[in-house]
Short mmCIF file of C-alpha atoms in Angstrom, two decimals:
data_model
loop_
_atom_site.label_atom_id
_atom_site.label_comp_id
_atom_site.label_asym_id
_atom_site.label_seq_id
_atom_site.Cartn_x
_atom_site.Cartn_y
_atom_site.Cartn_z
CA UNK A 1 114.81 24.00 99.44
CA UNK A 2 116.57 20.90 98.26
CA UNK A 3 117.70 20.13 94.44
CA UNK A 4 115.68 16.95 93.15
CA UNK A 5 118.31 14.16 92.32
CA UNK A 6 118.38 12.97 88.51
CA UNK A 7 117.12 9.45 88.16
CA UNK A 8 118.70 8.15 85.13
CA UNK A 9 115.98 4.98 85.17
CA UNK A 10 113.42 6.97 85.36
CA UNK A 11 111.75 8.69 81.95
CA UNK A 12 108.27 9.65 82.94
CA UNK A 13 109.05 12.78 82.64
CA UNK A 14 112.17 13.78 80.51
CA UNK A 15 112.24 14.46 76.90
CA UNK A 16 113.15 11.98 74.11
CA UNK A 17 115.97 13.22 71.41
CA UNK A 18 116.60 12.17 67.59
CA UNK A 19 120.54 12.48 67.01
CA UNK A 20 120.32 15.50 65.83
CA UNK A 21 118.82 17.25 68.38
CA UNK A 22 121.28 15.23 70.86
CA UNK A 23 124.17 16.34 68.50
CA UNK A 24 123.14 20.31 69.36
CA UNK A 25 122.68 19.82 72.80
CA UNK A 26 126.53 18.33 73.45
CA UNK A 27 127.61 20.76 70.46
CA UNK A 28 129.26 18.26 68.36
CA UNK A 29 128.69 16.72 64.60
CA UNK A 30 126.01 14.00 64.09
CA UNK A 31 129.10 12.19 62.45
CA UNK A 32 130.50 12.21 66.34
CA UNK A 33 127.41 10.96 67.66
CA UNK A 34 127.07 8.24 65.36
CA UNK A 35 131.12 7.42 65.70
CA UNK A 36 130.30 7.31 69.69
CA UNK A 37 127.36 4.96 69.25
CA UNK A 38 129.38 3.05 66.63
CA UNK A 39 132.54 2.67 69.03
CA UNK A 40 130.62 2.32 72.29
CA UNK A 41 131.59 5.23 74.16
CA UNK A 42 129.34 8.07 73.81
CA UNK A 43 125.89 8.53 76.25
CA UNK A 44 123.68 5.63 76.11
CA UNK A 45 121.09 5.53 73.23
CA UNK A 46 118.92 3.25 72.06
CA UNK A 47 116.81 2.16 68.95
CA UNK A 48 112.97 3.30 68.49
CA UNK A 49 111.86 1.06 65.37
CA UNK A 50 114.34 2.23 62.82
CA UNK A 51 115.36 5.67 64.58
CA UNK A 52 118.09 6.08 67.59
CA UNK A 53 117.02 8.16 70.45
CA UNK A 54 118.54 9.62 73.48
CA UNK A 55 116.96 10.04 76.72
CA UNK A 56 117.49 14.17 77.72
CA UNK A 57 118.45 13.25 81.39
CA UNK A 58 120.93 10.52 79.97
CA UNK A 59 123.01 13.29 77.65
CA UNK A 60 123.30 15.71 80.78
CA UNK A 61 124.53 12.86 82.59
CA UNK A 62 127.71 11.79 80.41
CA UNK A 63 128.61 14.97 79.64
CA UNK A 64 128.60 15.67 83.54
CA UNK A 65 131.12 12.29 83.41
CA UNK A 66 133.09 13.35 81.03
CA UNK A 67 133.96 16.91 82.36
CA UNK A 68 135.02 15.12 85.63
CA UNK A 69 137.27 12.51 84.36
CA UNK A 70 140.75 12.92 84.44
CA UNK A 71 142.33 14.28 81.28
CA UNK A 72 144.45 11.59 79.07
CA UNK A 73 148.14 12.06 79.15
#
């Protein structure tokens, strides 16, 4: 049995996430997420009418890129 690959285009199917919820899921403050978004280099988001969301899938995704990236020195 093979793993399905994540495609991070594709959103038919995963799950939509206030900041809030996103801030939970990567265990940090909202005040983080909303530093990231401010500064450009948290997980991708994007606006809803007045409301940012994140895409599940998208979340996963960074914080798979961030635990792989070489630590600062």
């Amino acid at each position: 049995m093979t793993t399905p690959l994540i495609d991070p285009d594709n959103h038919e199917h995963d799950e939509m996430l206030s900041i809030q919820e996103a801030a939970v899921l990567l265990r940090v403050p909202v005040a983080t997420m909303r530093y990231w978004r401010y500064c450009g280099d948290g997980p991708h988001s994007f606006r809803l009418g007045r409301h940012v969301r994140y895409w599940r899938t998208d979340l996963i995704l960074w914080r798979a890129e961030q635990s792989r990236r070489p630590e600062a020195r």
